[in-house]
Tab-separated table of C-alpha atoms in Angstrom:
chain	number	residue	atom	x	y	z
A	1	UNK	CA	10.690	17.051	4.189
A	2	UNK	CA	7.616	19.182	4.656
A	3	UNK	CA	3.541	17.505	4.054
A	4	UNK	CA	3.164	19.894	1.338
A	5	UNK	CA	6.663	19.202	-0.395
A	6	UNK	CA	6.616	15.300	0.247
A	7	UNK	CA	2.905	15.425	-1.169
A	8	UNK	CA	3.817	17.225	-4.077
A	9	UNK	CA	6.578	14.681	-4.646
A	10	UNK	CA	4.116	11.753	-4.116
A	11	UNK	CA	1.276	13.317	-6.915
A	12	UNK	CA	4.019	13.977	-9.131
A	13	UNK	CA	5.258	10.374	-8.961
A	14	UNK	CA	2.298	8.657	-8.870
A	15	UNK	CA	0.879	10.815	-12.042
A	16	UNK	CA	4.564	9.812	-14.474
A	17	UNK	CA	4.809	7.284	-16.859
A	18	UNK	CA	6.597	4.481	-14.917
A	19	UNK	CA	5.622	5.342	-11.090
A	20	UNK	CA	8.480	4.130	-8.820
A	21	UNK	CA	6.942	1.747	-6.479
A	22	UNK	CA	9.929	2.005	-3.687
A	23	UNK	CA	9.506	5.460	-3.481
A	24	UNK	CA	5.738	5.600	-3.477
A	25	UNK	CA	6.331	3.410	-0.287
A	26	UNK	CA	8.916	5.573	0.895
A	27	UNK	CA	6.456	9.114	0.818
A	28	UNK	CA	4.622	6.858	2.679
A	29	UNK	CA	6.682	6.534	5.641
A	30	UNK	CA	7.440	10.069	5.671
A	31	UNK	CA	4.046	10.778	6.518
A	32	UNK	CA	4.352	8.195	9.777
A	33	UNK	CA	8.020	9.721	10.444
A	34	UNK	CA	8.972	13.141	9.262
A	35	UNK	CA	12.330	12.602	10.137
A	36	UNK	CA	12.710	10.246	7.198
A	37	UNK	CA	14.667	11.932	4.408
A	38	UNK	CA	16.615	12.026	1.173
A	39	UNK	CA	19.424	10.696	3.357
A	40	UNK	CA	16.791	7.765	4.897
A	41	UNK	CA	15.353	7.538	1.446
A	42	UNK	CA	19.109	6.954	0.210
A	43	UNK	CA	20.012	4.399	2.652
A	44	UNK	CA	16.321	1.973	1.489
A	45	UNK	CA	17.137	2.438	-1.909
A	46	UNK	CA	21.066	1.355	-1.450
A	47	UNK	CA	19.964	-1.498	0.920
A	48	UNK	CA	17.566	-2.669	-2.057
A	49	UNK	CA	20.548	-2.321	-4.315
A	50	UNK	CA	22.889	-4.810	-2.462
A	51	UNK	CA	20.342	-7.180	-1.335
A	52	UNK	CA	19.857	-7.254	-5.613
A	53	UNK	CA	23.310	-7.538	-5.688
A	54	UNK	CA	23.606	-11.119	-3.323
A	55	UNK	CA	21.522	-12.647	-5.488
A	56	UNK	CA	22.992	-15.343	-8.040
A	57	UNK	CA	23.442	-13.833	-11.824
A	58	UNK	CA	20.660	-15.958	-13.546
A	59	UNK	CA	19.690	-13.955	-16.291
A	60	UNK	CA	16.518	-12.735	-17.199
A	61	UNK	CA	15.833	-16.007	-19.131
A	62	UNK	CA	16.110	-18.627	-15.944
A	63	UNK	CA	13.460	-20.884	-15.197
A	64	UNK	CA	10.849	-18.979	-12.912
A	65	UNK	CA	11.337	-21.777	-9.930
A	66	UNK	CA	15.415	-20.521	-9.964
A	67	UNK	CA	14.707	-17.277	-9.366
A	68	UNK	CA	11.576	-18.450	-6.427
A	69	UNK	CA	14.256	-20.507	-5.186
A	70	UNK	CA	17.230	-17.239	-4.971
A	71	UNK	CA	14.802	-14.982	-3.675
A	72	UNK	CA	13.240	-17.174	-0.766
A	73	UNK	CA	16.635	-18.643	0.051
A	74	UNK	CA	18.502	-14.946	0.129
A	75	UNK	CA	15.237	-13.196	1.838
A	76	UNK	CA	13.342	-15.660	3.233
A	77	UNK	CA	16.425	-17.839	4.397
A	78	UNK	CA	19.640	-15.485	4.721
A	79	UNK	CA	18.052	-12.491	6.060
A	80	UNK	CA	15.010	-13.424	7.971
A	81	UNK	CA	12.149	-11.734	5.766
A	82	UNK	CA	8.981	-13.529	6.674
A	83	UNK	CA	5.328	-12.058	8.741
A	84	UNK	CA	3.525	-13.017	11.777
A	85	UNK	CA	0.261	-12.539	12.815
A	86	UNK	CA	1.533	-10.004	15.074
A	87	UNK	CA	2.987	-7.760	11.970
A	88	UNK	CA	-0.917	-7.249	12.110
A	89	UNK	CA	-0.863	-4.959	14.521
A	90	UNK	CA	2.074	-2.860	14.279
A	91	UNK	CA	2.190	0.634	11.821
A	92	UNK	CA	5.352	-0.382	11.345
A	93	UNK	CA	4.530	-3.191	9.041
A	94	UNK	CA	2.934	-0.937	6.472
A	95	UNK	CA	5.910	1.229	6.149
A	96	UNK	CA	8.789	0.217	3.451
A	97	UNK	CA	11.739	1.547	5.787
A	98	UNK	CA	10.752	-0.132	9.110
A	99	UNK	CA	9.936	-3.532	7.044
A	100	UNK	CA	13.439	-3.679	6.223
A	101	UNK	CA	15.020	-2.696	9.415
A	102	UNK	CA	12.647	-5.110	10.993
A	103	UNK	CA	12.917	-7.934	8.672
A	104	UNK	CA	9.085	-8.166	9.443
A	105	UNK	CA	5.751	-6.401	7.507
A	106	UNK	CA	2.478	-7.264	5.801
A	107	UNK	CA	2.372	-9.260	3.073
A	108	UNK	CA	2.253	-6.253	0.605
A	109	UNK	CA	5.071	-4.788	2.056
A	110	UNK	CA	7.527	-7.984	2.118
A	111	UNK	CA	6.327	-8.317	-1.386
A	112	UNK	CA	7.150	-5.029	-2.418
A	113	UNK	CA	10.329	-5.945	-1.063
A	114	UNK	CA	10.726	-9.159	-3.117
A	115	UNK	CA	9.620	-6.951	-6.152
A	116	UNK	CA	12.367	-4.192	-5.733
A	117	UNK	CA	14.843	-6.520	-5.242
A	118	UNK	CA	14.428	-9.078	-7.677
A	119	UNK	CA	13.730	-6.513	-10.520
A	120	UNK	CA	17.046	-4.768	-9.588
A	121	UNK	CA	18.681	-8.370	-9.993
A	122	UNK	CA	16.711	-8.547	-13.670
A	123	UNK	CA	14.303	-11.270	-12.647
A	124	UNK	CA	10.719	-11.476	-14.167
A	125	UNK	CA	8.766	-10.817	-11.514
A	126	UNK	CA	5.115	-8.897	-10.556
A	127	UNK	CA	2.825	-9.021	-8.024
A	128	UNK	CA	-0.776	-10.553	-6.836
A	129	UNK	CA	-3.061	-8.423	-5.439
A	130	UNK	CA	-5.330	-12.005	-4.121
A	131	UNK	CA	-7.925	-10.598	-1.881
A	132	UNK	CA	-6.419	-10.455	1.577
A	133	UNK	CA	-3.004	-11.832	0.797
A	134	UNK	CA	-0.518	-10.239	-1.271
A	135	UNK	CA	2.003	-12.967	-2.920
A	136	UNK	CA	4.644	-12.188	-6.184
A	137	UNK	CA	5.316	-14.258	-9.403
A	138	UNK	CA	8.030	-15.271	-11.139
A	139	UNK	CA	7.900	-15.985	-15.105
A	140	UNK	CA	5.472	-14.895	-17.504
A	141	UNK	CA	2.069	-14.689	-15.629
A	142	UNK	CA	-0.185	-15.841	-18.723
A	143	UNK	CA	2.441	-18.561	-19.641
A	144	UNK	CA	5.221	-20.400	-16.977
A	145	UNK	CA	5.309	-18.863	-13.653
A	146	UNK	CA	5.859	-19.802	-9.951
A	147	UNK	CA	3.735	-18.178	-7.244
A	148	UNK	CA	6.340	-17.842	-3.758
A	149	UNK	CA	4.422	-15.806	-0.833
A	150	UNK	CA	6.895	-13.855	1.308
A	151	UNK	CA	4.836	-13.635	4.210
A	152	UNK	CA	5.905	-16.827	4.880
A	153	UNK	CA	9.271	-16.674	3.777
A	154	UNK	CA	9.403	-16.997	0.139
A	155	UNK	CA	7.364	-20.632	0.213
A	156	UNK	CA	6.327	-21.383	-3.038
A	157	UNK	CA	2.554	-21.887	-3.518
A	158	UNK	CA	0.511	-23.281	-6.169
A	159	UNK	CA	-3.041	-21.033	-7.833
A	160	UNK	CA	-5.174	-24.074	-6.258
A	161	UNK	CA	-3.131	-23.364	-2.706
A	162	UNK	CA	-3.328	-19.609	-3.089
A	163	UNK	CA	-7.281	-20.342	-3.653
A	164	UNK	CA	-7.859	-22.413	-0.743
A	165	UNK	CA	-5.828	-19.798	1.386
A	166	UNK	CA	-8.288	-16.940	-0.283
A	167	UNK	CA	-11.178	-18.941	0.463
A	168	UNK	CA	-10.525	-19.385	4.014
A	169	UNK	CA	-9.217	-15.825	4.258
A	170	UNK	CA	-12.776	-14.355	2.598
A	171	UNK	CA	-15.074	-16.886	2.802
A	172	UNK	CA	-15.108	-16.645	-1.412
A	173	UNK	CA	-14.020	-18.092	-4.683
A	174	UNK	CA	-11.197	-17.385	-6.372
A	175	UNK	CA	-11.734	-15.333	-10.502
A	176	UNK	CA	-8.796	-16.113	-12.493
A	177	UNK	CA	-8.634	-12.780	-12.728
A	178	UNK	CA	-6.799	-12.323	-9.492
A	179	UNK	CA	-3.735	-13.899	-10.629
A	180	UNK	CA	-2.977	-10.919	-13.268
A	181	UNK	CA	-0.288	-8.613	-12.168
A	182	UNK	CA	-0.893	-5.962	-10.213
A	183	UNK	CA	0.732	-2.202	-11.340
A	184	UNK	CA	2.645	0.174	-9.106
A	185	UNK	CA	-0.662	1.928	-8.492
A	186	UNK	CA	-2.669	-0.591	-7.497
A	187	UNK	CA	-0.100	-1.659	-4.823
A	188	UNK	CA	0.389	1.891	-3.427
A	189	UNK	CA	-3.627	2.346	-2.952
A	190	UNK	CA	-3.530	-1.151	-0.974
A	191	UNK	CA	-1.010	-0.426	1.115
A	192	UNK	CA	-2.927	3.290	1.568
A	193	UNK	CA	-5.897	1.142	2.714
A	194	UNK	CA	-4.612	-1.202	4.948
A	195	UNK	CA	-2.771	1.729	6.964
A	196	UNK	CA	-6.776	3.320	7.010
A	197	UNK	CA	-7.799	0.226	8.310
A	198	UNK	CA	-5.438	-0.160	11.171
A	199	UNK	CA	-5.969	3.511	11.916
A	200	UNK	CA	-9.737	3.184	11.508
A	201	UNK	CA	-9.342	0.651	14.410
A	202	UNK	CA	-7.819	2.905	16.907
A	203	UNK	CA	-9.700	6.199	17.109
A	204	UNK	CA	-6.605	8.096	18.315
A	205	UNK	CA	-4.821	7.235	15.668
A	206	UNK	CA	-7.290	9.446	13.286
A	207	UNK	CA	-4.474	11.329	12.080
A	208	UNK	CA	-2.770	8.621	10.320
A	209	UNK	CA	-6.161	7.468	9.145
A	210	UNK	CA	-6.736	11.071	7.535
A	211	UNK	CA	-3.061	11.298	5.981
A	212	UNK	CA	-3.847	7.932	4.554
A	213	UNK	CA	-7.050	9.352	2.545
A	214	UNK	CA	-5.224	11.997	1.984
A	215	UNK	CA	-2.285	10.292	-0.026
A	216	UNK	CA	-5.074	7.908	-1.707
A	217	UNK	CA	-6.903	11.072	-3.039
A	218	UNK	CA	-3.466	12.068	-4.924
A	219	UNK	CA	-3.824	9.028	-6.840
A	220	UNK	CA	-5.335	9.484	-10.581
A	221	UNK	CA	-7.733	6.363	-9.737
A	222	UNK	CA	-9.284	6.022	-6.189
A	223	UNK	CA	-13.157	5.428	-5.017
A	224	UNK	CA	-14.638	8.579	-4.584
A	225	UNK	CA	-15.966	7.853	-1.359
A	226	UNK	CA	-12.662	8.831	0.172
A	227	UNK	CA	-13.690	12.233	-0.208
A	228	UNK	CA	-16.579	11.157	2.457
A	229	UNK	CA	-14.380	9.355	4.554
A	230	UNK	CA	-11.793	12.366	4.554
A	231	UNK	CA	-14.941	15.158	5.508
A	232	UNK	CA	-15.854	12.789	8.345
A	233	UNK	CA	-12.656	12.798	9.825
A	234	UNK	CA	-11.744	16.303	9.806
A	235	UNK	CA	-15.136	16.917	11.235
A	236	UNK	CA	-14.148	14.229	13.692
A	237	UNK	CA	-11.076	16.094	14.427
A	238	UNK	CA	-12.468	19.595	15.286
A	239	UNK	CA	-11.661	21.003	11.722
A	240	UNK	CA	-15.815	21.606	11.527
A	241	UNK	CA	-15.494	24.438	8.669
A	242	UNK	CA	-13.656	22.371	6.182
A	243	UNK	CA	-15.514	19.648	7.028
A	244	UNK	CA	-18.744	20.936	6.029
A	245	UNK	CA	-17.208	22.163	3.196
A	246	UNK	CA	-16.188	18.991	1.932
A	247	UNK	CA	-19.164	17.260	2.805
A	248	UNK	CA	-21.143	19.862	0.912
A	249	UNK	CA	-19.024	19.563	-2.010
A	250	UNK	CA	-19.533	15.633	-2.300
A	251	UNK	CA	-22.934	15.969	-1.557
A	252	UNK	CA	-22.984	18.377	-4.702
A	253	UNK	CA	-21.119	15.261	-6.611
A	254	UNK	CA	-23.424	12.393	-5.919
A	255	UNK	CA	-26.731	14.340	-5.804
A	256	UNK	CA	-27.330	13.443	-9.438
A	257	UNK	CA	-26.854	9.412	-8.768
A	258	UNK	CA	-27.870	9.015	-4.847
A	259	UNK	CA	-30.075	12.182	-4.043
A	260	UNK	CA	-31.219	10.509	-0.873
A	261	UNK	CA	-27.856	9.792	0.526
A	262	UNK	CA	-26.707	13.210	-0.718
A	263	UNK	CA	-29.271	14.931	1.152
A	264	UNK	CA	-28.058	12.667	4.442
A	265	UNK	CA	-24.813	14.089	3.574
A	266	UNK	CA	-26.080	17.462	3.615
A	267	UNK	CA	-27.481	17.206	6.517
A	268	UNK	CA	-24.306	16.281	7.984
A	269	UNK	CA	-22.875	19.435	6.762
A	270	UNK	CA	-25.065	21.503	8.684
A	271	UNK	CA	-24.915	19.705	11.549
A	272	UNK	CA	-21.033	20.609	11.241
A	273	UNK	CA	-21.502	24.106	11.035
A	274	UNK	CA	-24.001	24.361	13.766
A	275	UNK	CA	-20.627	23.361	16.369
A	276	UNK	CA	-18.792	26.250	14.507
A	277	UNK	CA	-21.234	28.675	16.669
């Protein structure tokens, strides 16, 4: 699969009604691995399918803690799903087909996991963006629910537990806001930003940091400072025409709001084009 057909593919997703989570993730890791395709794609989604398909038929209706319970004991339990700080460190955890060959990712990812497999099974179940640590939820999030965080294997957690683990994750309260369910979306532009951040980290990894704006920017919602972030990098990177271009042309966007830091910007963009000569 090419970068322009695999991009296409991801815009096209991520602008439809119902965006498909798994294979959000999945034009993901083609960006890390080009050699990922339909066929790779094929075997994720018909790995998802039977994991679904070992769960216990409960029926939509079951108490939340049931379903908790099948999913930590058939993930968590049966086939090893769980994090480490290590999985910190690694590309690998941010990437939907090496999570499952692994049996080890990010919180997000082992989430998205516990999402794609428990909605194939018919369970009620969404996720929690908390700040720094993904969990899921089972039930009706406004009404009877169970919080389980597959990070550490499917253990179910309380809201006061998942606050105290915010609060010593962040240093701050958490808004009962956080607990709301977070869409497809939301997810995909998390797991866009913790790949930037591990990349950000390791300056010769700048072009998976730059893909990973890249893919963010396809998104209908996403901070416009990405654009920033993505001029920087290609100037970074050697590409110093486009670079200036794009600087110029955010520049042009925030002049009206922030003419001092547009004019910094600006500034930047010549700078650029003086190493073109």
């Amino acid at each position: 699969m090419t970068d322009t057909t695999g991009r296409r593919r991801f815009a096209e997703e991520a602008r439809g009604e119902r965006p498909d989570l798994a294979l959000l993730c999945l034009l993901i890791a083609a960006e890390a691995d080009p050699g990922l395709d339909e066929r790779g794609f094929d075997a994720v989604q018909i790995e998802l399918d039977d994991l679904a398909g070992q769960l216990p038929a409960l029926g939509r209706h079951a108490a939340p803690r049931l379903w908790a319970e099948a999913l930590a004991d058939l993930l968590g339990g049966r086939h090893g799903f769980r994090g480490s700080p290590a999985d910190y460190r690694r590309l690998e955890s941010s990437l939907l087909d090496e999570v499952l060959r692994r049996r080890r990712g990010l919180p997000i990812l082992l989430s998205v996991v516990w999402l794609e497999v428990a909605r194939r099974a018919g369970a009620p179940v969404y996720g929690v963006a908390l700040p720094g640590h993904f969990v899921v939820g089972f039930g009706d999030p406004y009404g009877q629910h169970v919080l389980a965080d597959p990070f550490d294997g499917g253990r179910p957690i309380s809201e006061e537990e998942a606050g105290l683990l915010v609060a010593g994750a962040t240093g701050t309260p958490l808004s009962a806001t956080a607990f709301s369910p977070a869409e497809p979306l939301e997810i995909v532009l998390r797991i866009l930003n913790n790949i930037r951040a591990w990349a950000a980290a390791r300056p010769e990894r700048s072009g998976v940091q730059l893909w990973a704006v890249e893919l963010s920017l396809l998104l209908p919602s996403h901070p416009a400072r990405l654009r920033y972030e993505r001029a920087e990098l290609l100037v970074e990177r050697g590409e110093f025409a486009r670079g200036a271009r794009e600087l110029e042309e955010y520049a042009e966007v925030i002049a009206p709001v922030e003419p001092d830091v547009a004019e910094t910007v600006r500034h930047q963009a010549r700078a650029a084009r003086a190493l073109l000569n």
